PDB file of C-alpha atoms in Angstrom:
ATOM      1  CA  ASN I   1      -9.609 -24.655 -18.212  1.00 66.00           C
ATOM      2  CA  ALA I   2      -6.955 -27.119 -17.727  1.00 79.00           C
ATOM      3  CA  GLY I   3      -8.739 -30.187 -18.004  1.00 94.00           C
ATOM      4  CA  VAL I   4      -6.927 -33.579 -17.164  1.00 97.00           C
ATOM      5  CA  THR I   5      -3.068 -33.434 -16.808  1.00 97.00           C
ATOM      6  CA  GLN I   6      -0.559 -36.379 -17.167  1.00 97.00           C
ATOM      7  CA  THR I   7       3.200 -36.439 -15.546  1.00 96.00           C
ATOM      8  CA  PRO I   8       5.327 -36.962 -17.415  1.00 97.00           C
ATOM      9  CA  LYS I   9       4.718 -36.872 -21.521  1.00 96.00           C
ATOM     10  CA  PHE I  10       7.859 -39.495 -22.260  1.00 96.00           C
ATOM     11  CA  GLN I  11       9.146 -41.597 -20.130  1.00 96.00           C
ATOM     12  CA  VAL I  12      11.769 -44.215 -20.235  1.00 97.00           C
ATOM     13  CA  LEU I  13      12.832 -46.949 -17.877  1.00 96.00           C
ATOM     14  CA  LYS I  14      14.791 -50.543 -17.991  1.00 97.00           C
ATOM     15  CA  THR I  15      13.183 -53.663 -17.208  1.00 98.00           C
ATOM     16  CA  GLY I  16      12.248 -54.054 -13.447  1.00 97.00           C
ATOM     17  CA  GLN I  17      12.516 -50.352 -12.929  1.00 97.00           C
ATOM     18  CA  SER I  18       9.169 -49.138 -11.408  1.00 96.00           C
ATOM     19  CA  MET I  19       7.710 -45.558 -11.330  1.00 96.00           C
ATOM     20  CA  THR I  20       3.861 -43.764 -11.500  1.00 97.00           C
ATOM     21  CA  LEU I  21       2.441 -41.782 -13.830  1.00 98.00           C
ATOM     22  CA  GLN I  22       0.086 -39.373 -12.662  1.00 97.00           C
ATOM     23  CA  CYS I  23      -3.181 -37.328 -13.715  1.00 98.00           C
ATOM     24  CA  ALA I  24      -5.056 -34.605 -12.415  1.00 97.00           C
ATOM     25  CA  GLN I  25      -8.183 -33.306 -13.120  1.00 97.00           C
ATOM     26  CA  ASP I  26      -9.612 -29.977 -12.707  1.00 95.00           C
ATOM     27  CA  MET I  27     -13.771 -30.320 -13.654  1.00 93.00           C
ATOM     28  CA  ASN I  28     -14.673 -32.385 -10.303  1.00 92.00           C
ATOM     29  CA  HIS I  29     -15.322 -35.372 -11.720  1.00 90.00           C
ATOM     30  CA  ASN I  30     -16.414 -38.613  -9.511  1.00 88.00           C
ATOM     31  CA  SER I  31     -14.965 -41.191 -11.794  1.00 89.00           C
ATOM     32  CA  MET I  32     -11.403 -41.436 -13.050  1.00 93.00           C
ATOM     33  CA  TYR I  33     -10.182 -44.324 -15.534  1.00 94.00           C
ATOM     34  CA  TRP I  34      -6.446 -45.352 -17.332  1.00 97.00           C
ATOM     35  CA  TYR I  35      -6.135 -46.690 -20.529  1.00 97.00           C
ATOM     36  CA  ARG I  36      -3.642 -47.714 -22.940  1.00 98.00           C
ATOM     37  CA  GLN I  37      -3.259 -47.483 -26.096  1.00 97.00           C
ATOM     38  CA  ASP I  38      -0.937 -49.848 -28.338  1.00 95.00           C
ATOM     39  CA  PRO I  39      -0.980 -49.923 -32.472  1.00 88.00           C
ATOM     40  CA  GLY I  40      -3.971 -52.630 -33.284  1.00 83.00           C
ATOM     41  CA  MET I  41      -4.923 -53.368 -30.183  1.00 85.00           C
ATOM     42  CA  GLY I  42      -6.701 -49.685 -29.448  1.00 88.00           C
ATOM     43  CA  LEU I  43      -7.466 -48.485 -25.980  1.00 94.00           C
ATOM     44  CA  ARG I  44      -8.068 -50.924 -23.378  1.00 94.00           C
ATOM     45  CA  LEU I  45      -9.176 -50.071 -19.860  1.00 93.00           C
ATOM     46  CA  ILE I  46      -6.395 -51.145 -17.006  1.00 95.00           C
ATOM     47  CA  TYR I  47      -7.879 -49.281 -14.077  1.00 95.00           C
ATOM     48  CA  TYR I  48     -10.489 -47.154 -13.090  1.00 93.00           C
ATOM     49  CA  SER I  49     -12.171 -45.285  -9.740  1.00 92.00           C
ATOM     50  CA  ALA I  50     -15.317 -44.360  -9.634  1.00 87.00           C
ATOM     51  CA  SER I  51     -15.243 -42.422  -6.588  1.00 87.00           C
ATOM     52  CA  GLU I  52     -13.112 -41.210  -4.487  1.00 88.00           C
ATOM     53  CA  GLY I  53     -11.894 -44.082  -1.894  1.00 89.00           C
ATOM     54  CA  THR I  54     -12.416 -47.009  -4.338  1.00 91.00           C
ATOM     55  CA  THR I  55     -10.738 -48.581  -7.733  1.00 94.00           C
ATOM     56  CA  ASP I  56     -11.763 -51.773  -9.601  1.00 92.00           C
ATOM     57  CA  LYS I  57      -9.555 -53.502 -12.163  1.00 92.00           C
ATOM     58  CA  GLY I  58     -10.456 -53.013 -15.764  1.00 91.00           C
ATOM     59  CA  GLU I  59      -9.700 -55.358 -18.721  1.00 89.00           C
ATOM     60  CA  VAL I  60      -5.684 -55.527 -18.434  1.00 94.00           C
ATOM     61  CA  PRO I  61      -4.841 -54.542 -14.977  1.00 95.00           C
ATOM     62  CA  ASN I  62      -2.355 -56.742 -14.863  1.00 96.00           C
ATOM     63  CA  GLY I  63       1.336 -55.487 -13.942  1.00 96.00           C
ATOM     64  CA  TYR I  64       0.164 -51.809 -12.841  1.00 98.00           C
ATOM     65  CA  ASN I  65      -1.402 -50.684  -9.310  1.00 97.00           C
ATOM     66  CA  VAL I  66      -2.936 -47.107  -8.657  1.00 97.00           C
ATOM     67  CA  SER I  67      -3.757 -44.833  -6.091  1.00 97.00           C
ATOM     68  CA  ARG I  68      -6.856 -42.508  -5.678  1.00 96.00           C
ATOM     69  CA  LEU I  69      -5.344 -40.054  -3.682  1.00 89.00           C
ATOM     70  CA  ASN I  70      -8.225 -37.524  -3.698  1.00 95.00           C
ATOM     71  CA  LYS I  71     -11.371 -36.757  -5.863  1.00 94.00           C
ATOM     72  CA  ARG I  72      -8.434 -34.846  -8.173  1.00 96.00           C
ATOM     73  CA  GLU I  73      -6.042 -36.867  -8.692  1.00 97.00           C
ATOM     74  CA  PHE I  74      -5.732 -40.538  -9.834  1.00 97.00           C
ATOM     75  CA  SER I  75      -2.217 -42.065 -10.228  1.00 98.00           C
ATOM     76  CA  LEU I  76      -1.067 -45.498 -11.994  1.00 98.00           C
ATOM     77  CA  ARG I  77       2.306 -47.496 -10.696  1.00 98.00           C
ATOM     78  CA  LEU I  78       4.652 -50.284 -12.122  1.00 97.00           C
ATOM     79  CA  GLU I  79       6.019 -51.853 -10.114  1.00 93.00           C
ATOM     80  CA  SER I  80       8.795 -54.419 -12.057  1.00 96.00           C
ATOM     81  CA  ALA I  81       8.095 -52.387 -16.012  1.00 96.00           C
ATOM     82  CA  ALA I  82       8.608 -54.976 -19.005  1.00 97.00           C
ATOM     83  CA  PRO I  83       8.842 -54.355 -22.107  1.00 97.00           C
ATOM     84  CA  SER I  84       5.153 -55.448 -22.789  1.00 96.00           C
ATOM     85  CA  GLN I  85       4.399 -52.707 -20.645  1.00 97.00           C
ATOM     86  CA  THR I  86       5.853 -50.148 -23.669  1.00 97.00           C
ATOM     87  CA  SER I  87       2.930 -47.987 -24.898  1.00 97.00           C
ATOM     88  CA  VAL I  88       0.825 -45.161 -24.694  1.00 98.00           C
ATOM     89  CA  TYR I  89      -1.025 -44.008 -21.498  1.00 98.00           C
ATOM     90  CA  PHE I  90      -3.750 -42.361 -21.178  1.00 98.00           C
ATOM     91  CA  CYS I  91      -6.406 -40.545 -18.215  1.00 98.00           C
ATOM     92  CA  ALA I  92      -9.786 -39.695 -18.267  1.00 95.00           C
ATOM     93  CA  SER I  93     -12.120 -38.173 -16.202  1.00 93.00           C
ATOM     94  CA  SER I  94     -16.185 -38.604 -16.607  1.00 89.00           C
ATOM     95  CA  ASP I  95     -18.334 -36.279 -15.141  1.00 78.00           C
ATOM     96  CA  ARG I  96     -21.358 -38.737 -15.438  1.00 65.00           C
ATOM     97  CA  PRO I  97     -20.211 -42.488 -13.635  1.00 52.00           C
ATOM     98  CA  GLY I  98     -22.214 -45.752 -14.610  1.00 54.00           C
ATOM     99  CA  GLY I  99     -25.598 -45.641 -15.909  1.00 51.00           C
ATOM    100  CA  GLY I 100     -24.657 -45.468 -18.821  1.00 53.00           C
ATOM    101  CA  ASP I 101     -23.957 -41.369 -20.723  1.00 56.00           C
ATOM    102  CA  GLU I 102     -20.023 -42.126 -19.915  1.00 66.00           C
ATOM    103  CA  LYS I 103     -18.627 -39.675 -21.810  1.00 82.00           C
ATOM    104  CA  LEU I 104     -14.739 -39.209 -21.349  1.00 90.00           C
ATOM    105  CA  PHE I 105     -12.632 -36.549 -21.476  1.00 93.00           C
ATOM    106  CA  PHE I 106      -8.754 -37.725 -21.926  1.00 96.00           C
ATOM    107  CA  GLY I 107      -5.646 -35.913 -21.051  1.00 97.00           C
ATOM    108  CA  SER I 108      -2.810 -36.019 -23.120  1.00 96.00           C
ATOM    109  CA  GLY I 109      -1.338 -39.542 -22.179  1.00 97.00           C
ATOM    110  CA  THR I 110       2.645 -40.441 -21.152  1.00 97.00           C
ATOM    111  CA  GLN I 111       4.499 -42.502 -24.106  1.00 97.00           C
ATOM    112  CA  LEU I 112       6.749 -44.988 -22.306  1.00 97.00           C
ATOM    113  CA  SER I 113       9.116 -47.317 -23.559  1.00 97.00           C
ATOM    114  CA  VAL I 114      10.258 -50.118 -21.134  1.00 97.00           C
ATOM    115  CA  LEU I 115      14.107 -51.738 -23.031  1.00 96.00           C
TER     116      LEU I 115
ATOM    117  CA  GLU P   1     -15.082 -60.681 -27.550  1.00 56.00           C
ATOM    118  CA  ASP P   2     -15.172 -57.419 -29.308  1.00 56.00           C
ATOM    119  CA  GLN P   3     -17.744 -55.471 -28.679  1.00 85.00           C
ATOM    120  CA  VAL P   4     -17.073 -52.740 -31.404  1.00 93.00           C
ATOM    121  CA  THR P   5     -15.551 -52.874 -34.714  1.00 95.00           C
ATOM    122  CA  GLN P   6     -14.860 -50.684 -36.811  1.00 97.00           C
ATOM    123  CA  SER P   7     -13.681 -50.386 -40.732  1.00 97.00           C
ATOM    124  CA  PRO P   8     -12.517 -49.308 -42.592  1.00 97.00           C
ATOM    125  CA  GLU P   9      -9.131 -49.721 -40.674  1.00 96.00           C
ATOM    126  CA  ALA P  10      -7.338 -46.994 -43.048  1.00 97.00           C
ATOM    127  CA  LEU P  11      -8.739 -44.512 -45.242  1.00 98.00           C
ATOM    128  CA  ARG P  12      -7.463 -41.731 -47.185  1.00 98.00           C
ATOM    129  CA  LEU P  13      -9.731 -39.108 -49.124  1.00 97.00           C
ATOM    130  CA  GLN P  14      -8.883 -36.373 -51.890  1.00 97.00           C
ATOM    131  CA  GLU P  15     -10.503 -33.440 -50.425  1.00 97.00           C
ATOM    132  CA  GLY P  16     -14.050 -32.524 -50.806  1.00 97.00           C
ATOM    133  CA  GLU P  17     -14.784 -36.400 -51.600  1.00 97.00           C
ATOM    134  CA  SER P  18     -17.533 -37.018 -48.868  1.00 97.00           C
ATOM    135  CA  SER P  19     -17.329 -40.536 -47.406  1.00 98.00           C
ATOM    136  CA  SER P  20     -18.629 -43.055 -44.685  1.00 98.00           C
ATOM    137  CA  LEU P  21     -17.213 -45.115 -41.638  1.00 98.00           C
ATOM    138  CA  ASN P  22     -18.927 -47.478 -39.962  1.00 98.00           C
ATOM    139  CA  CYS P  23     -19.034 -49.139 -36.426  1.00 97.00           C
ATOM    140  CA  SER P  24     -20.673 -52.087 -35.641  1.00 96.00           C
ATOM    141  CA  TYR P  25     -21.435 -53.257 -32.560  1.00 92.00           C
ATOM    142  CA  THR P  26     -22.828 -56.339 -30.345  1.00 89.00           C
ATOM    143  CA  VAL P  27     -24.015 -55.100 -26.862  1.00 79.00           C
ATOM    144  CA  SER P  28     -27.862 -55.564 -26.541  1.00 74.00           C
ATOM    145  CA  GLY P  29     -29.516 -53.047 -24.236  1.00 76.00           C
ATOM    146  CA  LEU P  30     -27.240 -49.894 -26.089  1.00 79.00           C
ATOM    147  CA  ARG P  31     -26.442 -47.404 -22.740  1.00 82.00           C
ATOM    148  CA  GLY P  32     -24.757 -45.006 -25.521  1.00 88.00           C
ATOM    149  CA  LEU P  33     -22.809 -45.423 -28.996  1.00 92.00           C
ATOM    150  CA  PHE P  34     -19.986 -43.025 -28.699  1.00 94.00           C
ATOM    151  CA  TRP P  35     -17.518 -40.874 -31.423  1.00 96.00           C
ATOM    152  CA  TYR P  36     -14.315 -39.546 -31.043  1.00 97.00           C
ATOM    153  CA  ARG P  37     -11.625 -37.728 -32.738  1.00 98.00           C
ATOM    154  CA  GLN P  38      -7.838 -38.518 -31.596  1.00 97.00           C
ATOM    155  CA  ASP P  39      -4.822 -36.476 -33.640  1.00 97.00           C
ATOM    156  CA  PRO P  40      -1.603 -37.845 -33.106  1.00 94.00           C
ATOM    157  CA  GLY P  41      -0.209 -37.687 -29.739  1.00 92.00           C
ATOM    158  CA  LYS P  42      -3.208 -36.223 -27.918  1.00 95.00           C
ATOM    159  CA  GLY P  43      -5.661 -38.088 -26.071  1.00 96.00           C
ATOM    160  CA  PRO P  44      -9.289 -38.682 -27.503  1.00 96.00           C
ATOM    161  CA  GLU P  45     -11.999 -35.891 -27.972  1.00 95.00           C
ATOM    162  CA  PHE P  46     -15.275 -37.091 -27.924  1.00 94.00           C
ATOM    163  CA  LEU P  47     -17.711 -35.722 -30.598  1.00 95.00           C
ATOM    164  CA  PHE P  48     -20.917 -37.684 -30.132  1.00 91.00           C
ATOM    165  CA  THR P  49     -23.334 -39.902 -28.234  1.00 92.00           C
ATOM    166  CA  LEU P  50     -25.869 -41.421 -30.026  1.00 94.00           C
ATOM    167  CA  TYR P  51     -28.493 -43.474 -27.693  1.00 90.00           C
ATOM    168  CA  SER P  52     -31.422 -45.223 -29.849  1.00 91.00           C
ATOM    169  CA  ALA P  53     -31.953 -46.225 -33.621  1.00 92.00           C
ATOM    170  CA  GLY P  54     -32.379 -43.186 -35.370  1.00 95.00           C
ATOM    171  CA  GLU P  55     -30.777 -40.419 -33.669  1.00 95.00           C
ATOM    172  CA  GLU P  56     -28.779 -38.206 -36.080  1.00 97.00           C
ATOM    173  CA  LYS P  57     -26.053 -35.657 -34.415  1.00 96.00           C
ATOM    174  CA  GLU P  58     -24.047 -33.393 -36.980  1.00 96.00           C
ATOM    175  CA  LYS P  59     -20.931 -30.675 -36.109  1.00 94.00           C
ATOM    176  CA  GLU P  60     -19.603 -29.266 -39.401  1.00 95.00           C
ATOM    177  CA  ARG P  61     -18.948 -31.620 -41.571  1.00 97.00           C
ATOM    178  CA  LEU P  62     -19.816 -34.159 -39.755  1.00 98.00           C
ATOM    179  CA  LYS P  63     -22.561 -36.443 -38.889  1.00 98.00           C
ATOM    180  CA  ALA P  64     -23.228 -39.358 -36.958  1.00 98.00           C
ATOM    181  CA  THR P  65     -26.391 -42.005 -37.125  1.00 97.00           C
ATOM    182  CA  LEU P  66     -27.204 -44.979 -35.221  1.00 96.00           C
ATOM    183  CA  THR P  67     -28.850 -48.233 -36.324  1.00 93.00           C
ATOM    184  CA  LYS P  68     -29.313 -50.714 -33.582  1.00 89.00           C
ATOM    185  CA  LYS P  69     -26.783 -53.161 -35.092  1.00 91.00           C
ATOM    186  CA  GLU P  70     -23.943 -50.731 -36.367  1.00 95.00           C
ATOM    187  CA  SER P  71     -23.626 -46.756 -36.453  1.00 97.00           C
ATOM    188  CA  PHE P  72     -22.027 -44.501 -39.193  1.00 98.00           C
ATOM    189  CA  LEU P  73     -19.828 -41.752 -39.669  1.00 98.00           C
ATOM    190  CA  HIS P  74     -20.201 -39.674 -42.707  1.00 98.00           C
ATOM    191  CA  ILE P  75     -17.928 -37.046 -43.273  1.00 97.00           C
ATOM    192  CA  THR P  76     -19.306 -34.447 -46.249  1.00 97.00           C
ATOM    193  CA  ALA P  77     -17.099 -32.836 -48.272  1.00 97.00           C
ATOM    194  CA  PRO P  78     -14.197 -33.786 -46.006  1.00 97.00           C
ATOM    195  CA  LYS P  79     -11.123 -31.140 -45.753  1.00 97.00           C
ATOM    196  CA  PRO P  80      -7.100 -32.360 -44.541  1.00 97.00           C
ATOM    197  CA  GLU P  81      -7.514 -30.984 -41.270  1.00 97.00           C
ATOM    198  CA  ASP P  82     -10.654 -33.690 -40.922  1.00 97.00           C
ATOM    199  CA  SER P  83      -7.439 -36.258 -40.623  1.00 98.00           C
ATOM    200  CA  ALA P  84      -7.420 -37.834 -37.246  1.00 98.00           C
ATOM    201  CA  THR P  85      -8.122 -41.294 -36.069  1.00 97.00           C
ATOM    202  CA  TYR P  86     -11.958 -41.324 -35.765  1.00 98.00           C
ATOM    203  CA  LEU P  87     -12.302 -44.241 -33.126  1.00 97.00           C
ATOM    204  CA  CYS P  88     -16.290 -45.194 -31.571  1.00 96.00           C
ATOM    205  CA  ALA P  89     -17.021 -47.063 -27.994  1.00 94.00           C
ATOM    206  CA  VAL P  90     -19.703 -48.057 -25.809  1.00 90.00           C
ATOM    207  CA  PRO P  91     -20.311 -48.569 -22.789  1.00 86.00           C
ATOM    208  CA  TYR P  92     -18.715 -51.967 -20.701  1.00 80.00           C
ATOM    209  CA  SER P  93     -21.294 -54.926 -20.777  1.00 70.00           C
ATOM    210  CA  GLY P  94     -21.245 -56.866 -18.077  1.00 59.00           C
ATOM    211  CA  GLY P  95     -17.887 -58.081 -15.525  1.00 55.00           C
ATOM    212  CA  GLY P  96     -18.255 -54.890 -13.861  1.00 55.00           C
ATOM    213  CA  ALA P  97     -16.319 -53.064 -15.555  1.00 60.00           C
ATOM    214  CA  ASP P  98     -16.822 -48.936 -15.281  1.00 74.00           C
ATOM    215  CA  GLY P  99     -16.121 -46.687 -18.351  1.00 83.00           C
ATOM    216  CA  LEU P 100     -16.000 -47.368 -21.939  1.00 88.00           C
ATOM    217  CA  THR P 101     -14.827 -49.800 -24.705  1.00 90.00           C
ATOM    218  CA  PHE P 102     -13.364 -48.774 -28.265  1.00 94.00           C
ATOM    219  CA  GLY P 103     -12.883 -50.316 -31.197  1.00 95.00           C
ATOM    220  CA  LYS P 104      -9.437 -50.044 -33.043  1.00 95.00           C
ATOM    221  CA  GLY P 105     -10.075 -46.775 -35.186  1.00 96.00           C
ATOM    222  CA  THR P 106     -10.290 -45.729 -38.498  1.00 97.00           C
ATOM    223  CA  HIS P 107      -7.507 -43.467 -39.086  1.00 97.00           C
ATOM    224  CA  LEU P 108      -8.623 -40.697 -42.184  1.00 98.00           C
ATOM    225  CA  ILE P 109      -6.062 -38.911 -44.872  1.00 98.00           C
ATOM    226  CA  ILE P 110      -7.843 -36.090 -46.643  1.00 98.00           C
ATOM    227  CA  GLN P 111      -5.234 -35.222 -49.111  1.00 97.00           C
ATOM    228  CA  PRO P 112      -5.862 -31.537 -50.876  1.00 95.00           C
TER     229      PRO P 112
END
């Protein structure tokens, strides 16, 4: 049972380059999320998707775009990477979207460095 | 405005030395208080959900409790394998966002 799978695990970019972080879940969850984690800042929500075909901004969406490709896959795109986007990115999915009980299942993360 | 505040930021204990981690929250109409464990280089792993004041949940050496303003994660006779960062979280309230808002975590080290 793979759960939530993220690729790549590590990535180094130069300022201005673009890239897409991939996420897939095999638990048939409706909701998926992208978080970033920075030292001293904790986990912060970038974007989420409550169901296939919908996406919404979270706490820190600037500089990012997302695509909910199908129920399983939710990708995060950096169009023009900046050093401030150096972070560890986590994808998560939920089996109880909305109404409380948002128990999240997380992937193992992507460590991104922007030089 | 922070909705979830954890203390201490870091805690070093000897093996077998019991202690508690604190999570205070300021949301109204709580729809769950979540505890997660995060090991280095990995994503957070779910531990507990608490819904109402007075509720308690246990898992091995961990017990989570909830009051109207805070939650405690009690660690009894910890072992080195309990070393991790412990995160608490609550559902986003207002602003329309879904998902959880997390505290900054308590980094726990258990020395043998």
